[in-house]
């Protein structure tokens, strides 16, 4: 598939939120196609997670956005995008504590009432080193394993857009490269566009991926952390 | 609906110790309440049942004397709430000075005479007639008589300071069961009662001719009256009072018992309401606390797209499962306990002292369901406040 025909999975303009009187986060422009990766590489506290929250619709913007992955923002606020549209790997590796590893992985598909691809599920479980842990509860596995469960959960429905919020921050340093490489491989296999928020991307599997421009500026007395990126299709 | 049910049940299973504690608390509140309810139902019903079964408790006793004519008795007889009524003489004349069994040489002094007739709810074994009587078991034992025997009634009067005695032989037609009438008494026909009254009141009647048939009087001073049920007593009493006829129920404790039953019902409702309110508050707090503990999970479910109504269904479903489970386990304890209580603590003569009907069990489930749903409302409201972005920041 030529670059000219790639599907746009994310197209954002002027999406922002003022978190306090003193600080706000804005995405001036962010456009992404399937198979592309954009890294939000900014210092801690710059609002990288907030950008992902805005894109996902979890954080309601106070500025109007023209488009977010082909859905208006109002639509996103009323109805979360399905797992085949968007996957989200959380920094917090949050899992539902009373569900097993496999149930946590398939939960987004259950919520969306879509059938999970069992071959792809097995592939993810094996690829992420979770085999044998399927029936365990989150508190019975390590923090790193939980993070990998979160990754599998976000990949199961082969989403068009993947939002990765510091996906390897909870991992043992020796596993970081391996898991990050796996994420890159899985994203490629899923054909997803990836927005990666990370302050470690300079030395990992995504070290060669393009970065969003980041700057701070004062608008109306409020300091804004501004992200801006548009990759050529 | 399916996913919230799945998530609710899985969370309960995961946190089974908390769920078990909650159910135990419910059983601790509900089981004593149901046993108290069963005892209230059983004991009061048994007492009322006995009162209902005993016709003596349905007697309205005439107070004082009146002039009750045939029309009065005809109207009373026609009433649906009247089981039995028969004319009676003045109470001063309703006593024989003595009753004697000549064969056995037995004599009982001051025997109560009770006018009877066909349909008498007390004297049920045989009908009386002029010269034919029935005896209470106690009097029959004292006189050592049996049906078919003849006894002698002795009636005295004092005339010009001279005591005259009239006698009459009557045939014993039957013995009134002791459970119907416990004291010494002779049940005789109204005609014989009238003859006794005439002998005592009318000097022209002699001891030789007093028992000869004469015309019945146009009015009677008194009556024996029984209602068909306990519930009829009050209305009939008021109806007679409106006619200027004063009566009093023989079993004045019936009204007391009915009043006691009403008060007991009220007391039980108050106790149950307090218990339910306390339990409701505990349950609402517990469910609200559970929402707080599961805040991150609920935020994650929000982020993953589970609708607000589905998320709100989770605590409602859990509440219903816990309460219905608690009610079910309570019944597993209570029903055998009732069987045990009835088997080992029922006094002689009572069928049972504890009882729960289908309506009580159904009511318990319905009340439990209502409690479960309303108690979960606080948790339901709290879920609305949990945003999907919380999980982005919560570790």
mmCIF file with all atom_site columns, N, CA and C in Angstrom, chain B residues 314-355:
data_model
loop_
_atom_site.group_PDB
_atom_site.id
_atom_site.type_symbol
_atom_site.label_atom_id
_atom_site.label_alt_id
_atom_site.label_comp_id
_atom_site.label_asym_id
_atom_site.label_entity_id
_atom_site.label_seq_id
_atom_site.pdbx_PDB_ins_code
_atom_site.Cartn_x
_atom_site.Cartn_y
_atom_site.Cartn_z
_atom_site.occupancy
_atom_site.B_iso_or_equiv
_atom_site.pdbx_formal_charge
_atom_site.auth_seq_id
_atom_site.auth_comp_id
_atom_site.auth_asym_id
_atom_site.auth_atom_id
_atom_site.pdbx_PDB_model_num
ATOM 1   N N  . UNK B 1 314 ? -23.617 -2.681  38.146 1.00 0.00 ? 314 UNK B N  1
ATOM 2   C CA . UNK B 1 314 ? -22.736 -3.575  38.911 1.00 0.00 ? 314 UNK B CA 1
ATOM 3   C C  . UNK B 1 314 ? -23.072 -3.563  40.407 1.00 0.00 ? 314 UNK B C  1
ATOM 4   N N  . UNK B 1 315 ? -23.097 -2.398  41.084 1.00 0.00 ? 315 UNK B N  1
ATOM 5   C CA . UNK B 1 315 ? -23.444 -2.439  42.520 1.00 0.00 ? 315 UNK B CA 1
ATOM 6   C C  . UNK B 1 315 ? -24.884 -2.867  42.776 1.00 0.00 ? 315 UNK B C  1
ATOM 7   N N  . UNK B 1 316 ? -25.794 -2.532  41.848 1.00 0.00 ? 316 UNK B N  1
ATOM 8   C CA . UNK B 1 316 ? -27.189 -2.958  42.029 1.00 0.00 ? 316 UNK B CA 1
ATOM 9   C C  . UNK B 1 316 ? -27.254 -4.491  41.994 1.00 0.00 ? 316 UNK B C  1
ATOM 10  N N  . UNK B 1 317 ? -26.573 -5.059  40.996 1.00 0.00 ? 317 UNK B N  1
ATOM 11  C CA . UNK B 1 317 ? -26.571 -6.517  40.869 1.00 0.00 ? 317 UNK B CA 1
ATOM 12  C C  . UNK B 1 317 ? -25.931 -7.165  42.095 1.00 0.00 ? 317 UNK B C  1
ATOM 13  N N  . UNK B 1 318 ? -24.812 -6.590  42.541 1.00 0.00 ? 318 UNK B N  1
ATOM 14  C CA . UNK B 1 318 ? -24.149 -7.155  43.716 1.00 0.00 ? 318 UNK B CA 1
ATOM 15  C C  . UNK B 1 318 ? -25.052 -7.086  44.941 1.00 0.00 ? 318 UNK B C  1
ATOM 16  N N  . UNK B 1 319 ? -25.729 -5.959  45.069 1.00 0.00 ? 319 UNK B N  1
ATOM 17  C CA . UNK B 1 319 ? -26.625 -5.782  46.215 1.00 0.00 ? 319 UNK B CA 1
ATOM 18  C C  . UNK B 1 319 ? -27.738 -6.832  46.193 1.00 0.00 ? 319 UNK B C  1
ATOM 19  N N  . UNK B 1 320 ? -28.300 -7.018  45.012 1.00 0.00 ? 320 UNK B N  1
ATOM 20  C CA . UNK B 1 320 ? -29.401 -7.992  44.888 1.00 0.00 ? 320 UNK B CA 1
ATOM 21  C C  . UNK B 1 320 ? -28.892 -9.408  45.167 1.00 0.00 ? 320 UNK B C  1
ATOM 22  N N  . UNK B 1 321 ? -27.720 -9.739  44.618 1.00 0.00 ? 321 UNK B N  1
ATOM 23  C CA . UNK B 1 321 ? -27.159 -11.083 44.846 1.00 0.00 ? 321 UNK B CA 1
ATOM 24  C C  . UNK B 1 321 ? -26.913 -11.298 46.341 1.00 0.00 ? 321 UNK B C  1
ATOM 25  N N  . UNK B 1 322 ? -26.305 -10.299 46.983 1.00 0.00 ? 322 UNK B N  1
ATOM 26  C CA . UNK B 1 322 ? -25.980 -10.439 48.411 1.00 0.00 ? 322 UNK B CA 1
ATOM 27  C C  . UNK B 1 322 ? -27.239 -10.585 49.254 1.00 0.00 ? 322 UNK B C  1
ATOM 28  N N  . UNK B 1 323 ? -28.226 -9.741  48.988 1.00 0.00 ? 323 UNK B N  1
ATOM 29  C CA . UNK B 1 323 ? -29.428 -9.767  49.827 1.00 0.00 ? 323 UNK B CA 1
ATOM 30  C C  . UNK B 1 323 ? -30.229 -11.046 49.595 1.00 0.00 ? 323 UNK B C  1
ATOM 31  N N  . UNK B 1 324 ? -30.424 -11.397 48.318 1.00 0.00 ? 324 UNK B N  1
ATOM 32  C CA . UNK B 1 324 ? -31.202 -12.615 48.062 1.00 0.00 ? 324 UNK B CA 1
ATOM 33  C C  . UNK B 1 324 ? -30.450 -13.840 48.581 1.00 0.00 ? 324 UNK B C  1
ATOM 34  N N  . UNK B 1 325 ? -29.128 -13.814 48.437 1.00 0.00 ? 325 UNK B N  1
ATOM 35  C CA . UNK B 1 325 ? -28.321 -14.902 49.007 1.00 0.00 ? 325 UNK B CA 1
ATOM 36  C C  . UNK B 1 325 ? -28.477 -14.943 50.514 1.00 0.00 ? 325 UNK B C  1
ATOM 37  N N  . UNK B 1 326 ? -28.452 -13.756 51.131 1.00 0.00 ? 326 UNK B N  1
ATOM 38  C CA . UNK B 1 326 ? -28.610 -13.678 52.582 1.00 0.00 ? 326 UNK B CA 1
ATOM 39  C C  . UNK B 1 326 ? -29.975 -14.171 53.033 1.00 0.00 ? 326 UNK B C  1
ATOM 40  N N  . UNK B 1 327 ? -31.001 -13.791 52.291 1.00 0.00 ? 327 UNK B N  1
ATOM 41  C CA . UNK B 1 327 ? -32.366 -14.230 52.635 1.00 0.00 ? 327 UNK B CA 1
ATOM 42  C C  . UNK B 1 327 ? -32.462 -15.753 52.498 1.00 0.00 ? 327 UNK B C  1
ATOM 43  N N  . UNK B 1 328 ? -31.880 -16.271 51.422 1.00 0.00 ? 328 UNK B N  1
ATOM 44  C CA . UNK B 1 328 ? -31.934 -17.723 51.187 1.00 0.00 ? 328 UNK B CA 1
ATOM 45  C C  . UNK B 1 328 ? -31.228 -18.476 52.323 1.00 0.00 ? 328 UNK B C  1
ATOM 46  N N  . UNK B 1 329 ? -30.026 -17.995 52.683 1.00 0.00 ? 329 UNK B N  1
ATOM 47  C CA . UNK B 1 329 ? -29.290 -18.674 53.757 1.00 0.00 ? 329 UNK B CA 1
ATOM 48  C C  . UNK B 1 329 ? -30.025 -18.518 55.088 1.00 0.00 ? 329 UNK B C  1
ATOM 49  N N  . UNK B 1 330 ? -30.626 -17.347 55.292 1.00 0.00 ? 330 UNK B N  1
ATOM 50  C CA . UNK B 1 330 ? -31.420 -17.135 56.512 1.00 0.00 ? 330 UNK B CA 1
ATOM 51  C C  . UNK B 1 330 ? -32.521 -18.187 56.619 1.00 0.00 ? 330 UNK B C  1
ATOM 52  N N  . UNK B 1 331 ? -33.197 -18.418 55.490 1.00 0.00 ? 331 UNK B N  1
ATOM 53  C CA . UNK B 1 331 ? -34.294 -19.392 55.519 1.00 0.00 ? 331 UNK B CA 1
ATOM 54  C C  . UNK B 1 331 ? -33.764 -20.800 55.783 1.00 0.00 ? 331 UNK B C  1
ATOM 55  N N  . UNK B 1 332 ? -32.533 -21.061 55.308 1.00 0.00 ? 332 UNK B N  1
ATOM 56  C CA . UNK B 1 332 ? -31.942 -22.377 55.583 1.00 0.00 ? 332 UNK B CA 1
ATOM 57  C C  . UNK B 1 332 ? -31.756 -22.583 57.089 1.00 0.00 ? 332 UNK B C  1
ATOM 58  N N  . UNK B 1 333 ? -31.549 -21.479 57.807 1.00 0.00 ? 333 UNK B N  1
ATOM 59  C CA . UNK B 1 333 ? -31.427 -21.574 59.267 1.00 0.00 ? 333 UNK B CA 1
ATOM 60  C C  . UNK B 1 333 ? -32.798 -21.530 59.942 1.00 0.00 ? 333 UNK B C  1
ATOM 61  N N  . UNK B 1 334 ? -33.631 -20.625 59.448 1.00 0.00 ? 334 UNK B N  1
ATOM 62  C CA . UNK B 1 334 ? -34.885 -20.321 60.160 1.00 0.00 ? 334 UNK B CA 1
ATOM 63  C C  . UNK B 1 334 ? -35.905 -21.451 60.037 1.00 0.00 ? 334 UNK B C  1
ATOM 64  N N  . UNK B 1 335 ? -36.078 -21.983 58.835 1.00 0.00 ? 335 UNK B N  1
ATOM 65  C CA . UNK B 1 335 ? -37.134 -22.993 58.644 1.00 0.00 ? 335 UNK B CA 1
ATOM 66  C C  . UNK B 1 335 ? -36.886 -24.240 59.505 1.00 0.00 ? 335 UNK B C  1
ATOM 67  N N  . UNK B 1 336 ? -35.665 -24.794 59.515 1.00 0.00 ? 336 UNK B N  1
ATOM 68  C CA . UNK B 1 336 ? -35.447 -25.921 60.437 1.00 0.00 ? 336 UNK B CA 1
ATOM 69  C C  . UNK B 1 336 ? -35.603 -25.506 61.902 1.00 0.00 ? 336 UNK B C  1
ATOM 70  N N  . UNK B 1 337 ? -35.228 -24.252 62.214 1.00 0.00 ? 337 UNK B N  1
ATOM 71  C CA . UNK B 1 337 ? -35.388 -23.786 63.604 1.00 0.00 ? 337 UNK B CA 1
ATOM 72  C C  . UNK B 1 337 ? -36.855 -23.781 64.009 1.00 0.00 ? 337 UNK B C  1
ATOM 73  N N  . UNK B 1 338 ? -37.713 -23.391 63.081 1.00 0.00 ? 338 UNK B N  1
ATOM 74  C CA . UNK B 1 338 ? -39.149 -23.371 63.378 1.00 0.00 ? 338 UNK B CA 1
ATOM 75  C C  . UNK B 1 338 ? -39.658 -24.794 63.618 1.00 0.00 ? 338 UNK B C  1
ATOM 76  N N  . UNK B 1 339 ? -39.189 -25.703 62.780 1.00 0.00 ? 339 UNK B N  1
ATOM 77  C CA . UNK B 1 339 ? -39.574 -27.110 62.978 1.00 0.00 ? 339 UNK B CA 1
ATOM 78  C C  . UNK B 1 339 ? -39.120 -27.571 64.361 1.00 0.00 ? 339 UNK B C  1
ATOM 79  N N  . UNK B 1 340 ? -37.888 -27.217 64.724 1.00 0.00 ? 340 UNK B N  1
ATOM 80  C CA . UNK B 1 340 ? -37.319 -27.601 66.019 1.00 0.00 ? 340 UNK B CA 1
ATOM 81  C C  . UNK B 1 340 ? -38.141 -27.004 67.167 1.00 0.00 ? 340 UNK B C  1
ATOM 82  N N  . UNK B 1 341 ? -38.440 -25.719 67.045 1.00 0.00 ? 341 UNK B N  1
ATOM 83  C CA . UNK B 1 341 ? -39.211 -25.035 68.113 1.00 0.00 ? 341 UNK B CA 1
ATOM 84  C C  . UNK B 1 341 ? -40.583 -25.690 68.271 1.00 0.00 ? 341 UNK B C  1
ATOM 85  N N  . UNK B 1 342 ? -41.236 -25.945 67.149 1.00 0.00 ? 342 UNK B N  1
ATOM 86  C CA . UNK B 1 342 ? -42.573 -26.548 67.224 1.00 0.00 ? 342 UNK B CA 1
ATOM 87  C C  . UNK B 1 342 ? -42.527 -27.949 67.822 1.00 0.00 ? 342 UNK B C  1
ATOM 88  N N  . UNK B 1 343 ? -41.428 -28.651 67.503 1.00 0.00 ? 343 UNK B N  1
ATOM 89  C CA . UNK B 1 343 ? -41.338 -30.033 67.980 1.00 0.00 ? 343 UNK B CA 1
ATOM 90  C C  . UNK B 1 343 ? -41.063 -30.112 69.475 1.00 0.00 ? 343 UNK B C  1
ATOM 91  N N  . UNK B 1 344 ? -40.225 -29.218 69.963 1.00 0.00 ? 344 UNK B N  1
ATOM 92  C CA . UNK B 1 344 ? -39.772 -29.362 71.342 1.00 0.00 ? 344 UNK B CA 1
ATOM 93  C C  . UNK B 1 344 ? -40.360 -28.328 72.312 1.00 0.00 ? 344 UNK B C  1
ATOM 94  N N  . UNK B 1 345 ? -40.980 -27.295 71.793 1.00 0.00 ? 345 UNK B N  1
ATOM 95  C CA . UNK B 1 345 ? -41.459 -26.253 72.704 1.00 0.00 ? 345 UNK B CA 1
ATOM 96  C C  . UNK B 1 345 ? -42.964 -25.993 72.619 1.00 0.00 ? 345 UNK B C  1
ATOM 97  N N  . UNK B 1 346 ? -43.675 -26.776 71.809 1.00 0.00 ? 346 UNK B N  1
ATOM 98  C CA . UNK B 1 346 ? -45.111 -26.560 71.696 1.00 0.00 ? 346 UNK B CA 1
ATOM 99  C C  . UNK B 1 346 ? -45.817 -27.130 72.930 1.00 0.00 ? 346 UNK B C  1
ATOM 100 N N  . UNK B 1 347 ? -46.574 -26.292 73.660 1.00 0.00 ? 347 UNK B N  1
ATOM 101 C CA . UNK B 1 347 ? -47.288 -26.795 74.844 1.00 0.00 ? 347 UNK B CA 1
ATOM 102 C C  . UNK B 1 347 ? -48.361 -27.815 74.438 1.00 0.00 ? 347 UNK B C  1
ATOM 103 N N  . UNK B 1 348 ? -48.723 -28.643 75.382 1.00 0.00 ? 348 UNK B N  1
ATOM 104 C CA . UNK B 1 348 ? -49.754 -29.649 75.126 1.00 0.00 ? 348 UNK B CA 1
ATOM 105 C C  . UNK B 1 348 ? -51.066 -28.951 74.750 1.00 0.00 ? 348 UNK B C  1
ATOM 106 N N  . UNK B 1 349 ? -51.709 -29.487 73.777 1.00 0.00 ? 349 UNK B N  1
ATOM 107 C CA . UNK B 1 349 ? -52.970 -28.904 73.339 1.00 0.00 ? 349 UNK B CA 1
ATOM 108 C C  . UNK B 1 349 ? -52.824 -27.939 72.188 1.00 0.00 ? 349 UNK B C  1
ATOM 109 N N  . UNK B 1 350 ? -51.592 -27.535 71.916 1.00 0.00 ? 350 UNK B N  1
ATOM 110 C CA . UNK B 1 350 ? -51.337 -26.649 70.777 1.00 0.00 ? 350 UNK B CA 1
ATOM 111 C C  . UNK B 1 350 ? -50.718 -27.463 69.639 1.00 0.00 ? 350 UNK B C  1
ATOM 112 N N  . UNK B 1 351 ? -51.135 -27.102 68.416 1.00 0.00 ? 351 UNK B N  1
ATOM 113 C CA . UNK B 1 351 ? -50.567 -27.803 67.260 1.00 0.00 ? 351 UNK B CA 1
ATOM 114 C C  . UNK B 1 351 ? -49.153 -27.314 66.975 1.00 0.00 ? 351 UNK B C  1
ATOM 115 N N  . UNK B 1 352 ? -48.949 -25.995 67.135 1.00 0.00 ? 352 UNK B N  1
ATOM 116 C CA . UNK B 1 352 ? -47.629 -25.393 66.876 1.00 0.00 ? 352 UNK B CA 1
ATOM 117 C C  . UNK B 1 352 ? -47.598 -24.017 67.511 1.00 0.00 ? 352 UNK B C  1
ATOM 118 N N  . UNK B 1 353 ? -46.397 -23.516 67.723 1.00 0.00 ? 353 UNK B N  1
ATOM 119 C CA . UNK B 1 353 ? -46.297 -22.159 68.286 1.00 0.00 ? 353 UNK B CA 1
ATOM 120 C C  . UNK B 1 353 ? -45.491 -21.236 67.387 1.00 0.00 ? 353 UNK B C  1
ATOM 121 N N  . UNK B 1 354 ? -44.906 -21.790 66.322 1.00 0.00 ? 354 UNK B N  1
ATOM 122 C CA . UNK B 1 354 ? -44.164 -20.938 65.377 1.00 0.00 ? 354 UNK B CA 1
ATOM 123 C C  . UNK B 1 354 ? -44.608 -21.288 63.966 1.00 0.00 ? 354 UNK B C  1
ATOM 124 N N  . UNK B 1 355 ? -44.812 -20.262 63.181 1.00 0.00 ? 355 UNK B N  1
ATOM 125 C CA . UNK B 1 355 ? -45.330 -20.508 61.836 1.00 0.00 ? 355 UNK B CA 1
ATOM 126 C C  . UNK B 1 355 ? -44.995 -19.358 60.901 1.00 0.00 ? 355 UNK B C  1
#
